[in-house]
Amino acid sequence: MDRPDLTLYLAAPRGFCAGVDRAIKIVEMALEKWGAPVFVRHEIVHNKFVVDGLRAKGAVFVEELDECPGDRPVIFSAHGVPKAVPAEAERRAMTFVDATCPLVSKVHIEAERHHQNGLQMVMIGHAGHPETLGTMGQLPEGEVLLVETVADVATIAPRNPAKLAFITQTTLSVDDTADIVAALKTRFPSIVGPHKEDICYATTNRQEAVKAVAPKIDALLVIGAPNSSNSKRLVEVGRAAGCAYAQLVQRATDIDWRALEGIRAVGVTAGASAPEVLVNEVIDAFRARFDVTVELVETAQENIEFKVPRVLREPA
Ligand code: 0CH
Ligand code: SF4
């Protein structure tokens, strides 16, 4: 049977960012250094394939520190943790390694600095997301007001509207966040903040690549997990850029082939926590059904790398 022609536009950059790379390396190196089990508070990154792989090597994933025994090392996930978490680990004299991405830690430090300067914070982020919980948890209760949408900006009640600063989650939609920042600046003209927002280079670059692919395609597949904020944003960016069918898939078995019937061009990208093996798996699944030509759409090159903490670089 003749397979239909299909052009597969592969977005670049896609997949692992420097923070994810480092976080996974931290768990692997901790297992080498201390042996199994090593506990990990929260999924190290939001990807089942990565988590299952580390679990097979002896990592034990838990949601809270009180689920960890005091005599085994624990690692904090890439998304960051409230201040109370390392404080409690110290109180229990536990061995812990913080895999918070340095670009998330940078936001924590910003929040602390503004707080010390007497400013109340507004955080743009998603309620309940571990990064938002971790960043808000850098300051005492009530010091960080959360806004998720432009509409939320009208509802917050700061102590003193003239003494405010804003910070953001690192994995938000660049365009939606710009609208929220604009609304904040309109309501609170003296609000202090970063140059644009705190969205990281990897989030920004992956969204830009999707925008470049969108006009060429009939459908977009984003490889990523349903709890991965940055991956879900890529689906939204695809739709906003005019791609009527944009879908999040964890791996090839999630692809709805009936929805893709008749397409001639597909876009493929991957969230910052999705490994490249899953991208290859998806490409192979297309090759089994179509006569595929792969075209790379590269909008930026990345060469950022973050060092793992010193404790893991030192011999045991
Ligand atoms: O996109 P989120 O924050 O949900 O997390 P992820 O999918 O694990 O990707 C890595 C980002 C970690 C913190 O910025
Ligand atoms: Fe760090 Fe950005 Fe990756 Fe998050 S998405 S881990 S902030 S580089």
Coordinates of C-alpha atoms and ligand atoms in Angstrom, one line a residue:
M1 CA 0.0 0.0 0.0
D2 CA 1.3 3.5 -0.9
R3 CA 1.8 5.6 2.1
P4 CA 0.7 9.3 1.8
D5 CA 3.4 12.0 1.7
L6 CA 3.8 14.0 4.9
T7 CA 6.2 16.8 5.9
L8 CA 7.1 16.7 9.6
Y9 CA 8.3 20.0 10.8
L10 CA 10.5 19.5 13.8
A11 CA 10.8 22.5 16.1
A12 CA 14.1 23.5 17.5
P13 CA 14.8 24.3 20.3
R14 CA 12.6 21.6 21.9
G15 CA 12.9 19.1 24.7
F16 CA 15.3 19.2 27.7
C17 CA 16.5 22.5 29.0
A18 CA 19.6 23.1 31.1
G19 CA 17.7 23.0 34.4
V20 CA 16.0 19.6 33.5
D21 CA 19.3 18.2 32.4
R22 CA 20.9 19.2 35.7
A23 CA 18.1 18.0 37.8
I24 CA 18.1 14.5 36.3
K25 CA 21.9 14.4 36.5
I26 CA 21.6 15.3 40.2
V27 CA 19.4 12.2 40.9
E28 CA 21.6 9.9 38.9
M29 CA 24.8 11.2 40.6
A30 CA 23.2 10.9 44.0
L31 CA 22.3 7.3 43.3
E32 CA 25.9 6.7 42.3
K33 CA 27.3 8.4 45.3
W34 CA 25.0 7.2 48.1
G35 CA 23.4 4.1 46.5
A36 CA 19.6 3.3 46.5
P37 CA 17.3 4.3 47.8
V38 CA 17.5 8.1 47.2
F39 CA 14.3 10.0 47.9
V40 CA 13.0 12.7 45.6
R41 CA 10.5 15.2 46.8
H42 CA 8.0 15.6 43.9
E43 CA 8.6 14.4 40.3
I44 CA 12.2 15.6 39.6
V45 CA 10.7 17.0 36.4
H46 CA 7.2 16.5 35.1
N47 CA 7.7 13.5 32.9
K48 CA 6.5 9.9 33.6
F49 CA 9.2 8.4 31.3
V50 CA 12.0 10.2 33.2
V51 CA 10.5 9.4 36.6
D52 CA 10.0 5.7 35.8
G53 CA 13.6 5.4 34.5
L54 CA 15.0 6.9 37.7
R55 CA 12.6 4.8 39.9
A56 CA 14.0 1.7 38.2
K57 CA 17.5 2.8 39.3
G58 CA 16.4 3.2 42.9
A59 CA 14.9 6.7 43.3
V60 CA 11.8 6.8 45.5
F61 CA 9.4 9.7 44.6
V62 CA 7.3 11.2 47.4
E63 CA 5.3 14.4 47.6
E64 CA 6.3 15.6 51.1
L65 CA 9.5 15.5 53.2
D66 CA 7.7 13.8 56.1
E67 CA 7.4 10.7 53.8
C68 CA 11.3 10.4 53.7
P69 CA 13.3 8.6 56.4
G70 CA 15.8 10.7 58.1
D71 CA 18.8 8.5 57.2
R72 CA 18.5 8.5 53.4
P73 CA 19.4 11.4 51.1
V74 CA 16.6 13.5 49.6
I75 CA 16.5 15.6 46.5
F76 CA 14.2 18.6 45.9
S77 CA 12.7 18.8 42.4
A78 CA 13.7 21.3 39.6
H79 CA 10.6 23.4 40.3
G80 CA 11.8 24.6 43.7
V81 CA 10.5 24.3 47.2
P82 CA 9.2 26.6 49.9
K83 CA 11.8 27.8 52.4
A84 CA 10.2 25.6 55.1
V85 CA 11.3 22.4 53.3
P86 CA 15.1 22.8 53.4
A87 CA 14.7 24.2 56.9
E88 CA 12.9 21.1 58.0
A89 CA 15.5 18.9 56.3
E90 CA 18.2 20.7 58.3
R91 CA 16.3 20.4 61.5
R92 CA 16.1 16.6 60.9
A93 CA 19.8 16.6 60.0
M94 CA 19.0 15.0 56.7
T95 CA 21.3 14.8 53.7
F96 CA 19.6 16.8 50.9
V97 CA 20.4 18.2 47.5
D98 CA 18.4 21.0 46.0
A99 CA 17.8 20.4 42.3
T100 CA 15.9 23.7 41.9
C101 CA 16.8 25.2 38.5
P102 CA 19.2 28.1 39.0
L103 CA 16.7 30.3 37.0
V104 CA 14.0 29.5 39.5
S105 CA 16.4 30.2 42.4
K106 CA 17.0 33.6 40.8
V107 CA 13.3 34.4 41.1
H108 CA 13.4 33.3 44.7
I109 CA 16.3 35.7 45.4
E110 CA 14.4 38.6 43.6
A111 CA 11.4 38.0 45.8
E112 CA 13.6 38.1 48.9
R113 CA 15.3 41.3 47.8
H114 CA 12.0 43.1 47.1
H115 CA 10.7 41.9 50.5
Q116 CA 13.7 43.3 52.3
N117 CA 13.1 46.6 50.5
G118 CA 9.6 46.7 52.0
L119 CA 7.7 45.8 48.9
Q120 CA 4.8 43.4 48.8
M121 CA 5.0 40.9 45.9
V122 CA 2.6 40.0 43.1
M123 CA 3.4 36.7 41.6
I124 CA 2.1 35.8 38.1
G125 CA 1.7 32.1 38.1
H126 CA -0.6 29.1 38.2
A127 CA -2.2 28.3 41.6
G128 CA -1.1 25.0 43.0
H129 CA 1.8 24.5 40.7
P130 CA 4.9 23.4 42.6
E131 CA 7.0 26.3 41.3
T132 CA 4.4 28.8 42.4
L133 CA 4.1 27.1 45.8
G134 CA 7.9 27.1 46.1
T135 CA 8.4 30.8 45.0
M136 CA 5.5 32.0 47.2
G137 CA 6.9 30.0 50.0
Q138 CA 10.1 32.1 50.0
L139 CA 8.3 34.8 51.9
P140 CA 5.9 34.9 54.9
E141 CA 2.2 34.2 54.4
G142 CA 0.4 37.2 52.8
E143 CA 3.5 38.7 51.4
V144 CA 2.9 37.3 47.9
L145 CA -0.4 37.9 46.1
L146 CA -1.0 35.5 43.2
V147 CA -2.5 36.5 39.9
E148 CA -3.3 34.0 37.2
T149 CA -5.1 36.1 34.6
V150 CA -5.7 39.7 33.5
A151 CA -9.0 39.6 35.3
D152 CA -7.3 38.7 38.6
V153 CA -5.3 42.0 38.5
A154 CA -8.5 43.9 39.3
T155 CA -9.3 41.8 42.3
I156 CA -6.1 41.9 44.4
A157 CA -5.9 44.1 47.5
P158 CA -2.4 45.1 48.2
R159 CA -1.4 46.6 51.6
N160 CA 0.0 49.7 49.8
P161 CA -0.5 50.0 46.1
A162 CA 2.6 52.2 45.8
K163 CA 4.9 49.6 47.3
L164 CA 4.6 46.6 45.1
A165 CA 6.9 44.4 42.9
F166 CA 6.1 41.5 40.6
I167 CA 7.7 38.2 39.8
T168 CA 6.6 35.4 37.5
Q169 CA 6.7 31.6 37.1
T170 CA 9.4 30.7 34.6
T171 CA 7.3 28.5 32.4
L172 CA 4.4 30.8 31.5
S173 CA 3.1 31.9 28.1
V174 CA 5.2 34.9 27.0
D175 CA 2.2 36.6 25.3
D176 CA -0.4 36.0 28.1
T177 CA 2.1 37.2 30.7
A178 CA 2.8 40.4 28.7
D179 CA -0.9 41.2 28.9
I180 CA -1.0 40.6 32.7
V181 CA 2.2 42.7 33.2
A182 CA 0.5 45.5 31.2
A183 CA -2.6 45.3 33.4
L184 CA -0.5 45.4 36.5
K185 CA 1.4 48.5 35.3
T186 CA -1.9 50.2 34.4
R187 CA -3.4 49.6 37.9
F188 CA -0.2 50.0 39.8
P189 CA 2.0 52.5 37.9
S190 CA 4.8 52.3 40.4
I191 CA 5.1 48.5 40.5
V192 CA 8.7 47.3 40.3
G193 CA 9.7 44.2 38.3
P194 CA 12.2 42.5 36.0
H195 CA 12.8 44.0 32.6
K196 CA 10.0 41.9 31.0
E197 CA 9.1 39.0 33.3
D198 CA 10.9 35.9 34.7
I199 CA 10.1 33.5 32.0
C200 CA 13.3 31.6 31.2
Y201 CA 15.2 31.3 28.0
A202 CA 14.1 27.7 27.4
T203 CA 10.4 28.5 27.7
T204 CA 10.7 31.5 25.5
N205 CA 12.7 29.7 22.8
R206 CA 10.3 26.7 22.6
Q207 CA 7.4 29.1 22.2
E208 CA 9.1 31.0 19.5
A209 CA 9.9 27.8 17.6
V210 CA 6.2 26.8 17.7
K211 CA 5.2 30.2 16.3
A212 CA 7.6 29.6 13.4
V213 CA 6.2 26.2 12.7
A214 CA 2.5 27.0 13.1
P215 CA 1.9 28.6 9.7
K216 CA 3.3 25.6 7.9
I217 CA 1.2 22.8 9.5
D218 CA -2.2 21.2 9.7
A219 CA -1.6 19.8 13.2
L220 CA 0.8 20.2 16.1
L221 CA 1.9 17.5 18.5
V222 CA 3.6 18.6 21.7
I223 CA 5.4 15.8 23.5
G224 CA 5.0 16.4 27.2
A225 CA 3.1 15.5 30.4
P226 CA -0.4 16.7 31.4
N227 CA 1.1 18.3 34.6
S228 CA 3.9 20.0 32.7
S229 CA 3.2 23.7 32.6
N230 CA 5.7 24.6 29.9
S231 CA 4.5 21.8 27.7
K232 CA 0.8 22.8 28.0
R233 CA 1.8 26.4 27.1
L234 CA 3.3 25.1 23.9
V235 CA -0.1 23.7 22.9
E236 CA -1.8 27.0 23.7
V237 CA 0.8 28.9 21.7
G238 CA 0.3 26.6 18.7
R239 CA -3.5 27.2 18.8
A240 CA -3.1 31.0 19.3
A241 CA -0.7 30.9 16.2
G242 CA -3.5 29.5 14.1
C243 CA -3.0 25.7 14.4
A244 CA -6.6 24.3 14.7
Y245 CA -5.4 20.9 15.9
A246 CA -2.7 21.1 18.7
Q247 CA -2.4 18.2 21.1
L248 CA -0.3 17.2 24.0
V249 CA 0.9 13.6 23.8
Q250 CA 3.0 11.8 26.4
R251 CA 4.4 9.4 23.7
A252 CA 3.5 7.8 20.4
T253 CA 0.7 5.6 21.8
D254 CA -1.2 8.7 22.7
I255 CA -1.5 9.9 19.1
D256 CA -5.1 10.0 17.8
W257 CA -4.5 8.9 14.2
R258 CA -8.1 9.4 13.1
A259 CA -7.8 13.1 14.0
L260 CA -4.8 13.3 11.8
E261 CA -6.4 11.7 8.7
G262 CA -5.8 13.6 5.5
I263 CA -3.0 15.9 7.0
R264 CA 0.0 16.7 4.8
A265 CA 2.1 18.7 7.3
V266 CA 2.6 18.1 11.0
G267 CA 4.6 20.0 13.6
V268 CA 6.4 18.2 16.4
T269 CA 7.9 19.7 19.5
A270 CA 8.6 18.7 23.0
G271 CA 8.4 20.4 26.4
A272 CA 11.5 21.1 28.5
S273 CA 11.0 17.9 30.5
A274 CA 10.4 15.5 27.6
P275 CA 13.3 13.3 26.5
E276 CA 14.4 13.1 22.9
V277 CA 13.8 9.3 22.7
L278 CA 10.1 10.1 22.9
V279 CA 10.5 12.6 20.0
N280 CA 12.2 9.8 18.0
E281 CA 9.4 7.4 18.9
V282 CA 6.8 9.8 17.6
I283 CA 8.7 10.4 14.3
D284 CA 9.0 6.6 13.9
A285 CA 5.3 6.2 14.4
F286 CA 4.7 8.8 11.6
R287 CA 7.2 6.9 9.4
A288 CA 5.2 3.7 9.8
R289 CA 2.1 5.4 8.4
F290 CA 3.3 8.1 6.0
D291 CA 6.2 8.7 3.6
V292 CA 7.8 11.3 5.8
T293 CA 10.1 14.2 5.0
V294 CA 11.6 15.7 8.2
E295 CA 12.3 19.5 8.1
L296 CA 14.0 21.2 11.0
V297 CA 12.6 24.7 11.9
E298 CA 15.3 26.2 14.1
T299 CA 14.7 29.6 15.6
A300 CA 17.5 29.6 18.2
Q301 CA 20.5 27.7 19.4
E302 CA 21.0 26.9 23.0
N303 CA 24.3 26.2 24.7
I304 CA 23.5 26.8 28.4
E305 CA 24.7 24.3 31.0
F306 CA 24.3 24.4 34.7
K307 CA 26.8 22.7 37.1
V308 CA 25.5 20.2 39.6
P309 CA 26.0 21.1 43.3
R310 CA 29.5 20.6 44.7
V311 CA 28.6 17.8 47.1
L312 CA 28.0 15.6 44.0
R313 CA 31.2 16.6 42.3
E314 CA 33.3 15.6 45.3
P315 CA 34.3 12.0 45.8
A316 CA 32.2 10.0 48.3
Ligands
0CH1 O1 6.8 23.2 33.1 P1 6.7 22.8 34.5 O2 7.1 23.9 35.5 O3 5.4 22.2 34.9 O4 7.8 21.7 34.8 P2 8.5 20.5 33.9 O5 7.5 20.0 32.9 O6 9.0 19.5 34.9 O7 9.7 21.2 33.2 C1 10.8 21.6 33.8 C2 10.7 23.0 34.4 C3 11.1 23.0 35.9 C4 11.0 24.3 36.5 O8 11.1 25.5 35.7
SF4_2 FE1 15.1 26.1 34.4 FE2 13.7 27.2 32.4 FE3 14.2 24.6 32.4 FE4 12.6 25.6 34.2 S1 12.2 25.5 32.0 S2 14.2 24.1 34.6 S3 13.5 27.6 34.6 S4 15.7 26.3 32.2

